[in-house]
Coordinates of C-alpha atoms in Angstrom, one line a residue:
X1 CA 6.7 18.4 -22.0
X2 CA 6.3 15.0 -23.8
X3 CA 8.5 12.2 -22.7
X4 CA 10.7 10.8 -25.5
X5 CA 10.7 7.0 -25.3
X6 CA 14.1 5.3 -25.7
X7 CA 14.7 2.7 -28.4
X8 CA 16.5 0.6 -25.9
X9 CA 15.0 -2.9 -26.0
X10 CA 15.0 -2.9 -22.2
X11 CA 12.3 -0.2 -22.4
X12 CA 9.4 -2.5 -23.1
X13 CA 5.9 -1.3 -23.4
X14 CA 3.7 -1.6 -20.3
X15 CA 0.0 -1.2 -19.6
X16 CA -1.1 0.2 -16.2
X17 CA -4.6 -0.3 -14.8
X18 CA -5.5 2.0 -11.8
X19 CA -4.4 5.6 -11.2
X20 CA -4.9 6.2 -7.5
X21 CA -1.9 7.9 -5.7
X22 CA 0.2 4.8 -6.0
X23 CA -0.8 4.0 -9.6
X24 CA 0.0 7.5 -10.6
X25 CA 3.4 7.2 -9.1
X26 CA 4.0 3.9 -10.9
X27 CA 2.9 5.5 -14.2
X28 CA 5.1 8.6 -13.8
X29 CA 8.1 6.4 -13.0
X30 CA 7.6 4.1 -16.0
X31 CA 7.4 7.2 -18.3
X32 CA 10.5 8.7 -16.7
X33 CA 12.4 5.4 -17.3
X34 CA 11.4 5.4 -21.0
X35 CA 8.7 2.7 -21.1
X36 CA 6.0 3.3 -23.7
X37 CA 2.9 3.3 -21.4
X38 CA -0.8 2.7 -22.0
X39 CA -3.1 3.6 -19.1
X40 CA -6.7 2.9 -18.1
X41 CA -8.6 4.2 -15.1
X42 CA -12.3 4.2 -14.2
X43 CA -12.2 8.0 -13.9
X44 CA -10.6 8.9 -17.3
X45 CA -9.7 12.5 -16.3
X46 CA -7.2 11.2 -13.8
X47 CA -5.0 10.3 -16.8
X48 CA -4.9 13.8 -18.3
X49 CA -1.5 14.8 -16.9
X50 CA 0.1 11.5 -17.8
X51 CA -1.3 11.7 -21.3
X52 CA 0.3 15.1 -21.7
X53 CA 3.6 13.6 -20.7
X54 CA 3.5 10.8 -23.2
X55 CA 1.2 8.1 -22.0
X56 CA -1.6 6.6 -24.2
X57 CA -5.1 6.5 -22.7
X58 CA -7.1 3.5 -23.6
X59 CA -10.9 3.7 -23.8
X60 CA -11.5 0.2 -22.4
X61 CA -9.6 -2.3 -20.3
X62 CA -9.4 -4.7 -23.3
X63 CA -7.9 -2.0 -25.4
X64 CA -5.4 -1.3 -22.7
X65 CA -4.2 -4.8 -22.1
X66 CA -3.8 -5.6 -25.8
X67 CA -1.3 -2.7 -26.2
X68 CA 1.4 -4.4 -24.1
X69 CA 2.8 -7.8 -23.2
X70 CA 2.6 -6.8 -19.5
X71 CA -0.2 -5.3 -17.6
X72 CA 0.5 -3.9 -14.1
X73 CA -2.6 -3.7 -11.9
X74 CA -2.7 -1.3 -9.0
X75 CA -6.3 -1.2 -7.6
X76 CA -7.9 -1.2 -4.2
X77 CA -8.1 -5.0 -3.7
X78 CA -8.5 -8.3 -5.4
X79 CA -12.3 -8.1 -5.8
X80 CA -11.8 -4.8 -7.7
X81 CA -9.1 -6.4 -9.8
X82 CA -11.5 -9.3 -10.8
X83 CA -14.3 -6.9 -11.6
X84 CA -12.1 -4.7 -13.8
X85 CA -10.2 -7.5 -15.6
X86 CA -13.0 -10.0 -16.1
X87 CA -14.5 -8.2 -19.1
X88 CA -11.0 -8.2 -20.7
X89 CA -10.2 -11.8 -19.9
X90 CA -10.2 -12.9 -23.5
X91 CA -7.8 -10.1 -24.5
X92 CA -5.5 -11.0 -21.6
X93 CA -5.0 -14.6 -22.8
X94 CA -1.3 -15.3 -23.3
X95 CA -0.3 -12.0 -21.7
X96 CA 1.2 -11.3 -18.3
X97 CA -0.4 -9.5 -15.3
X98 CA 1.5 -8.3 -12.3
X99 CA -0.9 -7.4 -9.5
X100 CA 0.3 -4.8 -7.0
X101 CA -2.8 -4.4 -4.8
X102 CA -3.0 -5.7 -1.2
X103 CA -5.0 -8.4 0.4
X104 CA -4.4 -11.8 1.9
X105 CA -2.5 -15.0 0.8
X106 CA -5.8 -16.8 0.1
X107 CA -6.9 -14.0 -2.2
X108 CA -3.5 -14.1 -4.0
X109 CA -3.9 -17.9 -4.6
X110 CA -7.4 -17.4 -5.8
X111 CA -6.1 -14.8 -8.3
X112 CA -3.6 -17.4 -9.6
X113 CA -6.5 -19.9 -10.1
X114 CA -8.6 -17.2 -11.9
X115 CA -5.6 -16.4 -14.2
X116 CA -4.8 -20.0 -15.1
X117 CA -8.4 -20.6 -16.0
X118 CA -8.2 -17.8 -18.5
X119 CA -4.7 -18.4 -19.9
X120 CA -3.2 -15.4 -18.1
X121 CA 0.4 -15.4 -16.8
X122 CA 0.2 -14.0 -13.3
X123 CA 2.6 -12.7 -10.7
X124 CA 1.5 -11.3 -7.4
X125 CA 3.3 -8.4 -5.7
X126 CA 3.3 -5.9 -2.9
X127 CA 4.7 -2.4 -2.7
X128 CA 6.6 -1.6 0.5
X129 CA 7.2 2.1 0.0
X130 CA 5.0 5.3 -0.2
X131 CA 4.3 6.8 -3.7
X132 CA 7.0 9.4 -3.3
X133 CA 9.7 6.6 -3.1
X134 CA 8.6 4.7 -6.2
X135 CA 11.5 4.5 -8.7
X136 CA 14.2 5.1 -6.1
X137 CA 16.9 2.5 -5.7
X138 CA 15.7 1.7 -2.1
X139 CA 12.1 1.2 -3.2
X140 CA 11.4 -2.4 -2.2
X141 CA 8.8 -4.3 -4.2
X142 CA 7.9 -7.9 -3.2
X143 CA 6.9 -10.6 -5.7
X144 CA 5.9 -14.2 -5.4
X145 CA 4.4 -16.9 -7.7
X146 CA 5.6 -17.4 -11.3
X147 CA 9.3 -17.0 -11.5
X148 CA 9.0 -17.1 -15.3
X149 CA 6.9 -13.9 -15.3
X150 CA 9.3 -12.3 -12.8
X151 CA 12.3 -13.1 -15.0
X152 CA 10.7 -12.2 -18.3
X153 CA 9.7 -8.8 -17.1
X154 CA 12.5 -8.0 -14.7
X155 CA 13.6 -4.9 -16.7
X156 CA 10.2 -3.3 -16.1
X157 CA 10.0 -4.4 -12.4
X158 CA 13.5 -3.0 -11.8
X159 CA 12.4 0.3 -13.3
X160 CA 10.0 0.6 -10.4
X161 CA 12.5 0.0 -7.6
X162 CA 14.2 -3.0 -6.0
X163 CA 12.4 -6.2 -6.9
X164 CA 12.6 -9.0 -4.4
X165 CA 11.4 -12.5 -5.5
X166 CA 10.2 -14.5 -2.5
X167 CA 9.4 -17.8 -4.0
X168 CA 6.8 -19.7 -6.1
X169 CA 4.1 -19.6 -3.4
X170 CA 1.9 -16.8 -4.7
X171 CA 0.7 -15.9 -1.2
X172 CA 4.2 -15.0 0.1
X173 CA 4.3 -11.4 -1.2
X174 CA 1.1 -10.3 0.6
X175 CA 2.1 -12.4 3.6
X176 CA 5.4 -10.6 3.9
X177 CA 3.6 -7.3 3.2
X178 CA 1.1 -7.8 6.0
X179 CA 3.7 -9.0 8.5
X180 CA 6.0 -6.0 7.8
X181 CA 3.0 -3.6 8.0
X182 CA 2.0 -5.1 11.4
X183 CA 5.5 -4.3 12.7
X184 CA 5.1 -0.7 11.4
X185 CA 1.7 -0.1 13.0
X186 CA 2.7 -1.8 16.3
X187 CA 5.7 0.6 16.5
X188 CA 3.7 3.6 15.6
X189 CA 1.0 2.7 18.2
X190 CA 3.7 2.2 20.8
X191 CA 5.1 5.7 20.3
X192 CA 1.7 7.4 20.1
X193 CA 0.4 5.6 23.2
X194 CA 3.6 6.4 25.1
X195 CA 3.3 10.1 24.0
X196 CA -0.3 10.1 25.2
X197 CA 0.8 8.6 28.5
X198 CA 3.4 11.3 29.3
X199 CA 1.0 13.9 27.8
X200 CA -1.4 13.1 30.7
X201 CA 1.2 14.9 32.8
X202 CA 1.2 17.9 30.4
X203 CA 4.5 16.9 28.7
X204 CA 4.5 18.2 25.1
X205 CA 5.0 15.6 22.4
X206 CA 7.9 17.6 21.1
X207 CA 9.7 17.4 24.4
X208 CA 9.0 13.6 24.8
X209 CA 10.1 12.9 21.3
X210 CA 13.6 14.3 21.9
X211 CA 14.3 11.6 24.5
X212 CA 12.0 8.8 23.4
X213 CA 12.9 8.8 19.7
X214 CA 16.6 9.7 20.2
X215 CA 17.0 6.8 22.6
X216 CA 15.9 4.1 20.2
X217 CA 17.7 3.1 17.0
X218 CA 15.5 3.7 14.0
X219 CA 15.3 0.0 12.9
X220 CA 11.7 -0.2 11.8
X221 CA 10.3 3.3 11.7
X222 CA 12.2 6.5 10.7
X223 CA 12.3 8.0 14.2
X224 CA 13.8 11.2 13.0
X225 CA 10.8 11.7 10.7
X226 CA 8.5 11.0 13.6
X227 CA 10.3 13.5 15.8
X228 CA 9.8 16.1 13.1
X229 CA 6.1 15.4 13.2
X230 CA 5.8 15.6 17.0
X231 CA 4.7 19.3 16.8
X232 CA 1.7 18.1 14.8
X233 CA 0.6 16.0 17.8
X234 CA 0.8 19.0 20.1
X235 CA -1.2 21.1 17.6
X236 CA -3.7 18.3 16.7
X237 CA -2.7 18.7 13.1
X238 CA -2.8 15.5 11.0
X239 CA -3.0 16.5 7.3
X240 CA -4.2 13.6 5.1
X241 CA -2.8 13.8 1.6
X242 CA -1.7 10.6 -0.1
X243 CA -2.2 8.4 3.0
X244 CA -5.3 8.8 5.1
X245 CA -6.4 6.9 8.1
X246 CA -9.2 5.3 6.0
X247 CA -6.6 4.0 3.6
X248 CA -4.6 2.6 6.5
X249 CA -7.7 0.8 7.8
X250 CA -7.7 -1.3 4.6
X251 CA -4.2 -2.5 5.4
X252 CA -5.1 -3.2 9.0
X253 CA -8.1 -5.3 7.8
X254 CA -5.8 -7.3 5.6
X255 CA -3.3 -7.9 8.5
X256 CA -6.2 -9.2 10.7
X257 CA -7.7 -11.4 8.0
X258 CA -4.3 -12.8 7.0
X259 CA -3.6 -13.7 10.7
X260 CA -6.9 -15.5 10.8
X261 CA -6.2 -17.3 7.5
X262 CA -2.7 -18.4 8.7
X263 CA -4.0 -19.7 12.0
X264 CA -2.1 -17.3 14.2
X265 CA -3.3 -15.2 17.0
X266 CA -5.2 -12.2 15.6
X267 CA -5.9 -10.3 18.8
X268 CA -3.2 -7.7 18.4
X269 CA -3.9 -6.8 14.7
X270 CA -7.7 -6.8 15.5
X271 CA -7.1 -4.3 18.3
X272 CA -5.1 -2.0 16.0
X273 CA -7.9 -2.3 13.5
X274 CA -10.5 -1.4 16.1
X275 CA -8.4 1.6 17.3
X276 CA -8.3 2.9 13.7
X277 CA -12.1 2.3 13.2
X278 CA -12.8 4.2 16.4
X279 CA -10.7 7.1 15.3
X280 CA -12.5 7.2 11.9
X281 CA -15.8 7.1 13.7
X282 CA -14.8 10.2 15.6
X283 CA -14.1 12.1 12.4
X284 CA -10.4 11.4 11.7
X285 CA -10.8 9.3 8.6
X286 CA -9.5 11.9 6.2
X287 CA -6.4 12.6 8.3
X288 CA -3.2 10.7 8.5
X289 CA -2.5 7.7 10.8
X290 CA -1.1 9.8 13.6
X291 CA -4.6 11.1 14.3
X292 CA -5.1 7.9 16.4
X293 CA -3.2 10.0 19.0
X294 CA -6.4 11.9 19.7
X295 CA -8.0 8.5 20.7
X296 CA -5.1 7.5 22.9
X297 CA -5.3 10.8 24.8
X298 CA -8.8 10.0 26.0
X299 CA -9.9 7.6 28.8
X300 CA -11.2 4.3 27.6
X301 CA -14.9 4.1 27.1
X302 CA -17.2 1.2 27.8
X303 CA -19.9 0.2 25.4
X304 CA -22.3 2.2 27.5
X305 CA -20.2 5.3 26.9
X306 CA -18.9 5.7 30.5
X307 CA -15.3 6.0 31.4
X308 CA -13.6 2.8 32.5
X309 CA -10.8 4.8 34.1
X310 CA -10.8 7.0 37.1
X311 CA -10.6 10.7 36.5

């Protein structure tokens, strides 16, 4: 069914570059909220479903960005953003870009410099929810940098969720993003390691979850959701759909590099990154993050491959 675009002036046209799982969710939400949408992706066929629902597919990035006063970018990282947008830099002059990929504060500030040199109005951002929550009232999006861009395009940003402007330092959005993600991974690792600890005495994850996750208030992680997934730990079942361990490794790398850039101790995030890398090396890269439980269940191994713990 083709989406009918509203004539409401708040439903401004938007261009979206990047149609991974998150980009697709952004596109679907913009169409649902009535924004005329132009899309571009390096793999054109990923746009087929969106085109059938009313989006316009551009043949080139330059064609895409000239279709709208605002371009939202949702790509893997800043390097990819520069590679994709550089050929369209002339077409972007005088237009706005809101970047929603992840990275480090230094990369965000470099993106601002790149944009200024090309006459592009730039706003950096970070998405704090999974694709399934985009467009919901509680979907928090963080933004920092140009307040003028934030204010001018607030109607579009509000269509995606709950926009939070953090200040004129363009590095703040990704800094908040990495700090909050570190809290999430540390909490997940705590639960998974504790479950492996009692599992060494043959206690099922389902049994431990009832006490462990019912005891803590769900302040950072949805403990009820974790409890529902405890049987997956017992079964060794970690289906990776929209969020694989390999994708999470990218976030953990950004947390580690941001810690180093900011001059704070990076040992903890580096350890979490190494744990994820080891799990991927053991074949769990296409599974979801809970697959690191398989690593926690094993004795620690030295570089020579021998156990560092007594049997």
